[in-house]
Short mmCIF file of C-alpha atoms in Angstrom, two decimals:
data_model
loop_
_atom_site.label_atom_id
_atom_site.label_comp_id
_atom_site.label_asym_id
_atom_site.label_seq_id
_atom_site.Cartn_x
_atom_site.Cartn_y
_atom_site.Cartn_z
CA UNK A 209 83.60 100.68 116.68
CA UNK A 210 84.72 103.39 114.21
CA UNK A 211 88.13 101.67 113.82
CA UNK A 212 86.54 98.32 113.03
CA UNK A 213 84.06 99.88 110.58
CA UNK A 214 86.85 101.76 108.81
CA UNK A 215 88.93 98.57 108.58
CA UNK A 216 86.18 96.57 106.88
CA UNK A 217 85.28 99.47 104.58
CA UNK A 218 88.89 99.60 103.41
CA UNK A 219 89.40 95.88 102.91
CA UNK A 220 86.04 94.79 101.50
CA UNK A 221 86.60 96.49 98.10
CA UNK A 222 90.09 94.98 97.86
CA UNK A 223 88.67 91.54 98.63
CA UNK A 224 86.08 91.99 95.88
CA UNK A 225 88.69 93.10 93.36
CA UNK A 226 90.87 90.14 94.27
CA UNK A 227 88.07 87.75 93.47
CA UNK A 228 87.41 89.40 90.11
CA UNK A 229 90.97 89.47 88.72
CA UNK A 230 91.56 85.71 88.94
CA UNK A 231 95.21 84.87 89.60
CA UNK A 232 96.07 88.45 90.59
CA UNK A 233 94.64 90.21 93.62
CA UNK A 234 94.37 89.40 97.31
CA UNK A 235 93.36 86.18 99.04
CA UNK A 236 92.35 86.35 102.68
CA UNK A 237 93.23 83.74 105.27
CA UNK A 238 93.67 83.72 109.03
CA UNK A 239 92.06 82.31 112.12
CA UNK A 240 89.70 83.09 114.96
CA UNK A 241 91.36 82.32 118.29
CA UNK A 242 90.11 82.45 121.87
CA UNK A 243 92.39 81.84 124.86
CA UNK A 244 91.34 80.75 128.33
CA UNK A 245 94.17 81.22 130.83
CA UNK A 246 94.86 80.91 134.55
CA UNK A 247 97.98 82.13 136.40
CA UNK A 248 98.97 80.99 139.88
CA UNK A 249 100.31 84.50 140.73
CA UNK A 250 100.60 88.01 139.26
CA UNK A 251 102.84 88.29 136.20
CA UNK A 252 104.88 90.76 134.15
CA UNK A 253 102.94 90.76 130.91
CA UNK A 254 101.16 92.75 128.21
CA UNK A 255 97.50 93.06 127.17
CA UNK A 256 95.81 92.03 130.40
CA UNK A 257 98.07 89.02 130.90
CA UNK A 258 97.84 87.60 127.39
CA UNK A 259 101.53 88.10 126.52
CA UNK A 260 103.30 86.53 129.52
CA UNK A 261 106.97 87.24 130.23
CA UNK A 262 107.69 86.12 133.81
CA UNK A 263 106.20 86.18 137.33
CA UNK A 264 106.32 89.40 139.35
CA UNK A 265 108.56 89.71 142.38
CA UNK A 266 107.25 89.35 145.91
CA UNK A 267 105.57 92.41 147.42
CA UNK A 268 105.10 91.76 151.13
CA UNK A 269 102.56 93.59 153.27
CA UNK A 270 103.22 94.40 156.99
CA UNK A 271 102.03 90.90 157.94
CA UNK A 272 104.43 89.24 155.49
CA UNK A 273 101.76 88.28 152.97
CA UNK A 274 102.75 88.41 149.31
CA UNK A 275 100.40 90.84 147.57
CA UNK A 276 101.53 89.53 144.17
CA UNK A 277 100.83 85.94 145.19
CA UNK A 278 97.19 86.26 144.13
CA UNK A 279 96.11 84.04 141.23
CA UNK A 280 94.18 85.38 138.24
CA UNK A 281 92.36 84.25 135.09
CA UNK A 282 91.28 85.76 131.80
CA UNK A 283 89.48 84.97 128.52
CA UNK A 284 90.58 86.83 125.40
CA UNK A 285 90.10 86.65 121.63
CA UNK A 286 92.56 89.39 120.68
CA UNK A 287 94.83 87.03 118.72
CA UNK A 288 92.16 86.60 116.05
CA UNK A 289 94.12 87.27 112.88
CA UNK A 290 93.54 88.33 109.27
CA UNK A 291 96.12 87.70 106.54
CA UNK A 292 96.13 89.01 102.99
CA UNK A 293 98.26 87.30 100.33
CA UNK A 294 98.67 89.65 97.37
CA UNK A 295 99.91 88.60 93.94
CA UNK A 296 100.56 90.59 90.79
CA UNK A 297 102.06 90.23 87.32
CA UNK A 298 105.76 89.50 86.88
CA UNK A 299 108.19 92.26 85.95
CA UNK A 300 110.31 90.43 83.41
CA UNK A 301 112.01 87.62 85.34
CA UNK A 302 110.98 89.14 88.68
CA UNK A 303 108.03 87.63 90.55
CA UNK A 304 106.12 90.20 92.58
CA UNK A 305 104.02 89.68 95.70
CA UNK A 306 102.96 91.39 98.91
CA UNK A 307 101.61 90.38 102.28
CA UNK A 308 99.62 92.10 105.00
CA UNK A 309 98.63 90.74 108.41
CA UNK A 310 96.81 92.21 111.37
CA UNK A 311 95.27 91.21 114.67
CA UNK A 312 93.10 92.70 117.41
CA UNK A 313 95.90 92.91 119.99
CA UNK A 314 95.86 96.72 120.11
CA UNK A 315 98.81 99.03 120.76
CA UNK A 316 98.45 99.01 124.56
CA UNK A 317 96.00 97.94 127.28
CA UNK A 318 93.81 100.99 126.64
CA UNK A 319 93.56 99.96 122.97
CA UNK A 320 92.97 96.24 123.59
CA UNK A 321 90.68 94.74 120.89
CA UNK A 322 91.94 97.42 118.51
CA UNK A 323 93.15 96.27 115.10
CA UNK A 324 96.91 96.68 114.64
CA UNK A 325 99.43 95.92 111.93
CA UNK A 326 101.69 92.90 112.35
CA UNK A 327 103.26 92.48 108.92
CA UNK A 328 103.12 94.52 105.72
CA UNK A 329 105.72 94.01 103.02
CA UNK A 330 106.29 93.67 99.31
CA UNK A 331 108.66 91.11 97.82
CA UNK A 332 110.56 90.96 94.56
CA UNK A 333 111.93 87.49 93.79
CA UNK A 334 114.47 86.38 91.22
CA UNK A 335 115.53 82.75 90.72
CA UNK A 336 118.28 82.87 93.39
CA UNK A 337 117.66 86.19 95.15
CA UNK A 338 114.91 88.28 96.69
CA UNK A 339 114.26 91.71 98.18
CA UNK A 340 111.72 92.27 100.96
CA UNK A 341 110.67 95.83 101.88
CA UNK A 342 108.25 96.51 104.72
CA UNK A 343 107.42 95.35 108.24
CA UNK A 344 108.30 91.78 109.14
CA UNK A 345 109.94 89.66 111.83
CA UNK A 346 113.32 90.79 113.14
CA UNK A 347 115.95 88.53 111.51
CA UNK A 348 116.97 87.22 114.96
CA UNK A 349 113.52 85.59 114.95
CA UNK A 350 114.21 82.73 112.53
CA UNK A 351 110.87 82.03 110.87
CA UNK A 352 111.98 78.48 110.01
CA UNK A 353 113.12 77.72 113.59
CA UNK A 354 111.03 79.12 116.44
CA UNK A 355 109.14 77.61 119.42
CA UNK A 356 105.83 75.92 118.65
CA UNK A 357 104.14 77.00 121.87
CA UNK A 358 100.42 77.65 122.17
CA UNK A 359 101.11 80.75 124.26
CA UNK A 360 101.31 83.92 122.17
CA UNK A 361 104.69 84.79 123.71
CA UNK A 362 106.24 82.20 121.34
CA UNK A 363 109.06 81.60 123.82
CA UNK A 364 109.71 85.24 124.82
CA UNK A 365 111.66 86.46 126.77
CA UNK A 366 113.99 83.56 125.88
CA UNK A 367 113.34 83.88 122.15
CA UNK A 368 113.93 87.25 120.40
CA UNK A 369 110.48 88.66 119.64
CA UNK A 370 110.23 91.80 117.50
CA UNK A 371 108.74 92.99 114.22
CA UNK A 372 110.49 95.83 112.40
CA UNK A 373 110.23 97.95 109.25
CA UNK A 374 113.13 96.73 107.15
CA UNK A 375 114.86 96.13 103.86
CA UNK A 376 115.99 92.52 103.55
CA UNK A 377 118.18 91.04 100.82
CA UNK A 378 118.41 87.25 100.44
CA UNK A 379 120.83 85.41 98.17
CA UNK A 380 120.56 81.64 97.71
CA UNK A 381 123.33 79.23 96.75
CA UNK A 382 121.47 75.94 96.59
CA UNK A 383 120.59 75.08 100.19
CA UNK A 384 122.81 77.89 101.54
CA UNK A 385 121.32 81.36 102.13
CA UNK A 386 122.86 84.72 103.05
CA UNK A 387 120.44 87.33 104.40
CA UNK A 388 121.29 91.01 104.95
CA UNK A 389 118.82 93.27 106.76
CA UNK A 390 118.64 96.97 107.70
CA UNK A 391 115.92 97.93 110.20
CA UNK A 392 114.16 100.67 112.13
CA UNK A 393 111.79 100.31 115.11
CA UNK A 394 108.04 100.84 115.59
CA UNK A 395 106.18 98.62 118.08
CA UNK A 396 109.21 96.93 119.65
CA UNK A 397 111.39 99.78 120.86
CA UNK A 398 114.61 100.41 122.75
CA UNK A 399 114.49 101.85 126.27
CA UNK A 400 116.04 105.09 127.47
CA UNK A 401 115.65 108.25 129.57
CA UNK A 402 112.27 109.01 127.98
CA UNK A 403 110.96 105.46 128.27
CA UNK A 404 110.61 103.01 125.39
CA UNK A 405 110.82 104.90 122.09
CA UNK A 406 112.02 104.46 118.47
CA UNK A 407 113.66 107.92 118.63
CA UNK A 408 116.91 106.59 120.16
CA UNK A 409 117.60 104.50 117.06
CA UNK A 410 116.33 107.20 114.69
CA UNK A 411 118.62 109.82 116.21
CA UNK A 412 121.66 107.60 115.68
CA UNK A 413 121.02 107.99 111.90
CA UNK A 414 122.18 104.38 111.47
CA UNK A 415 119.66 101.56 110.98
CA UNK A 416 120.11 98.38 112.97
CA UNK A 417 121.80 95.83 110.72
CA UNK A 418 121.86 92.05 110.70
CA UNK A 419 123.67 89.40 108.70
CA UNK A 420 122.44 85.83 108.76
CA UNK A 421 123.68 82.63 107.15
CA UNK A 422 121.84 79.33 107.08
CA UNK A 423 122.04 75.96 105.41
CA UNK A 424 119.04 73.69 104.91
CA UNK A 425 118.73 70.26 103.35
CA UNK A 426 115.51 68.29 102.79
CA UNK A 427 114.75 64.78 101.57
CA UNK A 428 111.22 64.69 100.22
CA UNK A 429 111.24 60.89 99.94
CA UNK A 430 111.78 60.08 103.63
CA UNK A 431 110.56 63.38 105.13
CA UNK A 432 113.92 64.11 106.73
CA UNK A 433 115.34 67.62 106.97
CA UNK A 434 118.06 69.58 108.71
CA UNK A 435 118.63 73.30 109.19
CA UNK A 436 121.52 75.19 110.79
CA UNK A 437 121.94 78.95 110.97
CA UNK A 438 123.83 81.80 112.62
CA UNK A 439 123.12 85.51 112.91
CA UNK A 440 124.96 88.69 113.99
CA UNK A 441 123.23 91.96 114.84
CA UNK A 442 124.44 95.56 115.36
CA UNK A 443 122.49 98.48 116.81
CA UNK A 444 123.47 102.04 117.78
CA UNK A 445 121.35 104.39 119.92
CA UNK A 446 121.50 108.05 120.97
CA UNK A 447 119.65 108.06 124.32
CA UNK A 448 119.65 111.87 124.78
CA UNK A 449 119.87 115.05 122.73
CA UNK A 450 120.04 117.33 125.77
CA UNK A 451 121.59 116.81 129.22
CA UNK A 452 119.92 117.51 132.56
CA UNK A 453 121.90 120.76 132.78
CA UNK A 454 120.76 121.90 129.33
CA UNK A 455 123.73 121.02 127.10
CA UNK A 456 123.53 119.38 123.68
CA UNK A 457 124.75 115.78 123.57
CA UNK A 458 124.87 112.99 121.01
CA UNK A 459 126.65 110.27 122.99
CA UNK A 460 125.91 106.83 121.53
CA UNK A 461 125.57 103.34 122.94
CA UNK A 462 126.25 100.51 120.50
CA UNK A 463 125.49 96.84 120.94
CA UNK A 464 126.13 93.57 119.15
CA UNK A 465 124.24 90.29 119.44
CA UNK A 466 124.82 86.79 118.12
CA UNK A 467 122.50 83.82 117.66
CA UNK A 468 122.76 80.26 116.44
CA UNK A 469 120.03 77.72 115.77
CA UNK A 470 119.39 74.25 114.41
CA UNK A 471 116.38 72.12 113.45
CA UNK A 472 115.96 68.42 112.75
CA UNK A 473 112.80 67.11 111.08
CA UNK A 474 111.63 63.55 110.46
CA UNK A 475 108.20 62.17 109.61
CA UNK A 476 107.57 61.55 113.31
CA UNK A 477 109.20 64.45 115.20
CA UNK A 478 110.66 67.95 114.95
CA UNK A 479 113.48 69.10 117.23
CA UNK A 480 114.64 72.73 117.41
CA UNK A 481 117.34 74.51 119.42
CA UNK A 482 118.40 78.17 119.70
CA UNK A 483 121.10 80.14 121.52
CA UNK A 484 121.52 83.90 121.97
CA UNK A 485 124.24 86.15 123.42
CA UNK A 486 124.26 89.92 123.24
CA UNK A 487 123.88 93.36 124.73
CA UNK A 488 120.86 95.64 125.03
CA UNK A 489 118.21 93.08 124.06
CA UNK A 490 115.36 95.18 125.50
CA UNK A 491 113.82 95.83 122.07
CA UNK A 492 113.83 92.06 121.43
CA UNK A 493 111.47 91.52 124.42
CA UNK A 494 114.31 89.87 126.34
CA UNK A 495 116.27 90.63 129.51
CA UNK A 496 118.85 93.39 129.20
CA UNK A 497 119.37 96.99 128.20
CA UNK A 498 122.14 99.46 129.04
CA UNK A 499 123.30 101.68 131.90
CA UNK A 500 125.30 104.84 132.62
CA UNK A 501 128.86 103.76 133.42
CA UNK A 502 130.76 107.07 133.44
CA UNK A 503 130.11 110.78 134.04
CA UNK A 504 132.83 112.46 131.99
CA UNK A 505 131.73 116.05 132.71
CA UNK A 506 129.55 116.55 135.82
CA UNK A 507 128.93 120.23 135.01
CA UNK A 508 127.54 119.52 131.54
CA UNK A 509 126.22 116.08 132.59
CA UNK A 510 128.05 114.24 129.81
CA UNK A 511 127.86 110.49 130.37
CA UNK A 512 128.93 107.21 128.77
CA UNK A 513 126.97 103.97 128.58
CA UNK A 514 127.63 100.25 128.66
CA UNK A 515 125.40 97.36 127.57
CA UNK A 516 123.74 94.95 129.99
CA UNK A 517 124.45 91.57 128.41
CA UNK A 518 122.19 88.53 128.28
CA UNK A 519 122.44 84.94 127.17
CA UNK A 520 119.50 82.71 126.44
CA UNK A 521 118.93 79.14 125.25
CA UNK A 522 115.88 77.10 124.37
CA UNK A 523 114.93 73.71 122.96
CA UNK A 524 111.58 72.67 121.49
CA UNK A 525 110.31 69.18 120.69
CA UNK A 526 107.10 68.17 118.96
CA UNK A 527 105.54 65.15 117.33
CA UNK A 528 104.32 65.68 113.77
CA UNK A 529 100.87 64.13 113.85
CA UNK A 530 98.41 65.96 111.62
CA UNK A 531 95.44 65.36 113.92
CA UNK A 532 97.17 65.03 117.28
CA UNK A 533 100.58 66.44 118.23
CA UNK A 534 102.38 66.71 121.57
CA UNK A 535 105.23 69.07 122.32
CA UNK A 536 107.57 70.37 125.01
CA UNK A 537 109.55 73.60 125.41
CA UNK A 538 112.43 74.34 127.79
CA UNK A 539 114.40 77.58 128.12
CA UNK A 540 116.95 79.42 130.28
CA UNK A 541 118.17 83.04 130.30
CA UNK A 542 120.88 84.73 132.39
CA UNK A 543 121.54 88.37 133.24
CA UNK A 544 125.29 88.84 132.65
CA UNK A 545 125.43 92.48 133.73
CA UNK A 546 127.75 95.15 132.37
CA UNK A 547 131.45 95.05 131.50
CA UNK A 548 131.93 98.40 133.29
CA UNK A 549 130.86 99.69 136.70
CA UNK A 550 127.41 101.24 136.71
CA UNK A 551 127.39 104.76 138.17
CA UNK A 552 124.00 106.05 137.05
CA UNK A 553 120.63 105.14 135.62
CA UNK A 554 119.87 101.69 134.21
CA UNK A 555 117.54 101.29 131.23
CA UNK A 556 116.89 97.56 131.19
CA UNK A 557 114.28 94.84 131.50
CA UNK A 558 114.70 92.55 134.50
CA UNK A 559 117.71 94.40 135.97
CA UNK A 560 116.89 92.84 139.36
CA UNK A 561 116.67 89.30 137.91
CA UNK A 562 119.57 86.86 138.03
CA UNK A 563 118.11 84.20 135.72
CA UNK A 564 114.89 82.90 134.21
CA UNK A 565 113.79 79.46 133.15
CA UNK A 566 110.65 77.97 131.65
CA UNK A 567 109.23 74.51 131.07
CA UNK A 568 106.01 73.92 129.16
CA UNK A 569 104.12 71.07 127.58
CA UNK A 570 101.30 71.22 125.05
CA UNK A 571 98.80 69.06 123.20
CA UNK A 572 97.38 70.11 119.82
CA UNK A 573 94.24 68.45 118.45
CA UNK A 574 93.16 69.31 114.90
CA UNK A 575 89.80 68.42 113.34
CA UNK A 576 89.31 69.92 109.88
CA UNK A 577 89.57 73.69 110.46
CA UNK A 578 89.12 73.48 114.24
CA UNK A 579 91.98 73.23 116.74
CA UNK A 580 91.96 72.67 120.50
CA UNK A 581 95.31 73.28 122.20
CA UNK A 582 95.84 73.03 125.98
CA UNK A 583 99.24 74.02 127.43
CA UNK A 584 100.85 74.10 130.88
CA UNK A 585 103.66 76.63 131.30
CA UNK A 586 105.94 76.92 134.37
CA UNK A 587 108.14 80.05 134.50
CA UNK A 588 110.62 80.98 137.24
CA UNK A 589 112.36 84.32 137.82
CA UNK A 590 115.23 84.56 140.33
CA UNK A 591 114.92 88.04 141.86
CA UNK A 592 117.55 89.81 143.96
CA UNK A 593 116.62 88.92 147.55
CA UNK A 594 117.25 92.36 149.05
CA UNK A 595 116.79 94.45 145.95
CA UNK A 596 119.71 96.78 145.15
CA UNK A 597 121.70 95.37 148.11
CA UNK A 598 122.06 92.08 146.21
CA UNK A 599 123.09 93.69 142.89
CA UNK A 600 126.79 94.46 142.45
CA UNK A 601 128.42 97.46 140.75
CA UNK A 602 128.25 95.69 137.38
CA UNK A 603 124.53 94.95 137.51
CA UNK A 604 124.91 91.28 138.40
CA UNK A 605 122.62 89.75 141.02
CA UNK A 606 124.69 88.21 143.83
CA UNK A 607 121.91 86.52 145.83
CA UNK A 608 118.45 85.66 144.55
CA UNK A 609 115.14 84.05 145.41
CA UNK A 610 113.17 82.01 142.87
CA UNK A 611 109.59 83.16 142.22
CA UNK A 612 107.47 80.87 140.03
CA UNK A 613 104.19 80.92 138.14
CA UNK A 614 102.05 78.16 136.66
CA UNK A 615 100.02 79.14 133.62
CA UNK A 616 97.23 76.87 132.43
CA UNK A 617 96.12 77.80 128.93
CA UNK A 618 93.59 76.45 126.44
CA UNK A 619 93.55 77.84 122.92
CA UNK A 620 90.53 77.45 120.61
CA UNK A 621 91.16 78.08 116.90
CA UNK A 622 89.12 78.13 113.73
CA UNK A 623 91.17 78.56 110.55
CA UNK A 624 89.90 80.01 107.30
#
C-alpha cells in the first residue's frame, strides 16, 4: 500500500503541471488489463503463471503418475500499465522528449502487484539522427516487427525479450536506418555461478553492444509497406572474481548473436517473420547460456567457458480490421549445444531441452476503448528422456520426449 501511495503522490503533481503548461509537460496514457488463463499442465513461467515460457518436464511418482500433469488457472490484472509522454522546448534544431512506463508486474512473485519500471528514457532528435538514453527494449527486440500475441510473453522464449539501460544512436538515410546501441543489464540478467545477476556484465567493464540496419518503405496511398532488418550483438561476461580454492580470476566468456526480420503490410493483412542465431541467450529470455569446457589449473580452479548456442524462428500473421482482427503465431527453437566438450557446470535455460515449438491463434475485438481478446496457445518442449543420460558431452539432447501444454487465455482491456 505504501508503494502505491508513494507512486501516486509522486506522479499527481507532475500530471497537474503537465496540464498547466500546455504543449509542454506530461500526458498520461495506458490501459487496464485483466487476464483469465487456464493451463492444461504445470509450466515454467514467471509471476504466478502470467509470463509463460514452456511446459514443465514430467515428474513421475512411484505409481507412474505425472505430478506436473495437473492443470491450473489464474486471474491477474498485473499488466495494467501507465505511460507518460513528456515533451519540452527545442534546443536549437534538436527536438527533446522523454518517456516513462510502468506496470504492476512486480520484481518477483513475492512483489507481485508491485509497481515496476518498464521504460524510462530521454530522446534528442535531429532531422536525420537521434540519441536515446535510458531504459528501453533490447535492440534484438525490433519494436516495428514483433509478435502480436495476446499473451504477455510476446513470443518468448522464441522472440528475444529484454529491456536494458542503454545509449542508442540512430542515423537515417531516407528509408534506411543504422542503429548503434551500448547496454547494461537490470531486470533481464545473465546467469552464472551466483545465479542470475547483472554483475557478470558489469565486471567485464564492457557494455553489451549491438548494431542494427533496417530498410522500410511505405505507400500511404494504397496502405502497402515493407520492412527488412538485420542485427548483430556482442556481450562479454566475467562469471567469477574468485575461484572455489580462493584464487583471483577474471576469465571471460564472450558471445555473439545475429537476427534478421521482415514485415509486409497491406490494408487487409500484416505478415511478420524473425530468425535468431546466437550464444548465451539466457538474458534474452530464450534457451541457452554457457558452460565450463576446460579446467586449465585444477589447483587454482581456473576454468574456461563456451557458449550454449540457440536458433529460433517465428512467423506472425494478422488481419488489420479496426474492430475485429484475427491472428496466428508459429515458432520453433533448437538447443544447438556447445562447440567444445562440457566438463563442468552449465549456466543455461532449458539445458535438458532439445527443441521447443509453439502454435497460437487469437481474436481481437475492439469497441471504442474496450478490447476483448481470446487466445489459444499450444507449446511443446522436447525434454531429454533419461535426463543427463540423453545429453551428450556437448550439451546436445540425443533422445527426447515431447511434453505439451494448452493455454486458454482471455484478455480484457480498457485503454485511456
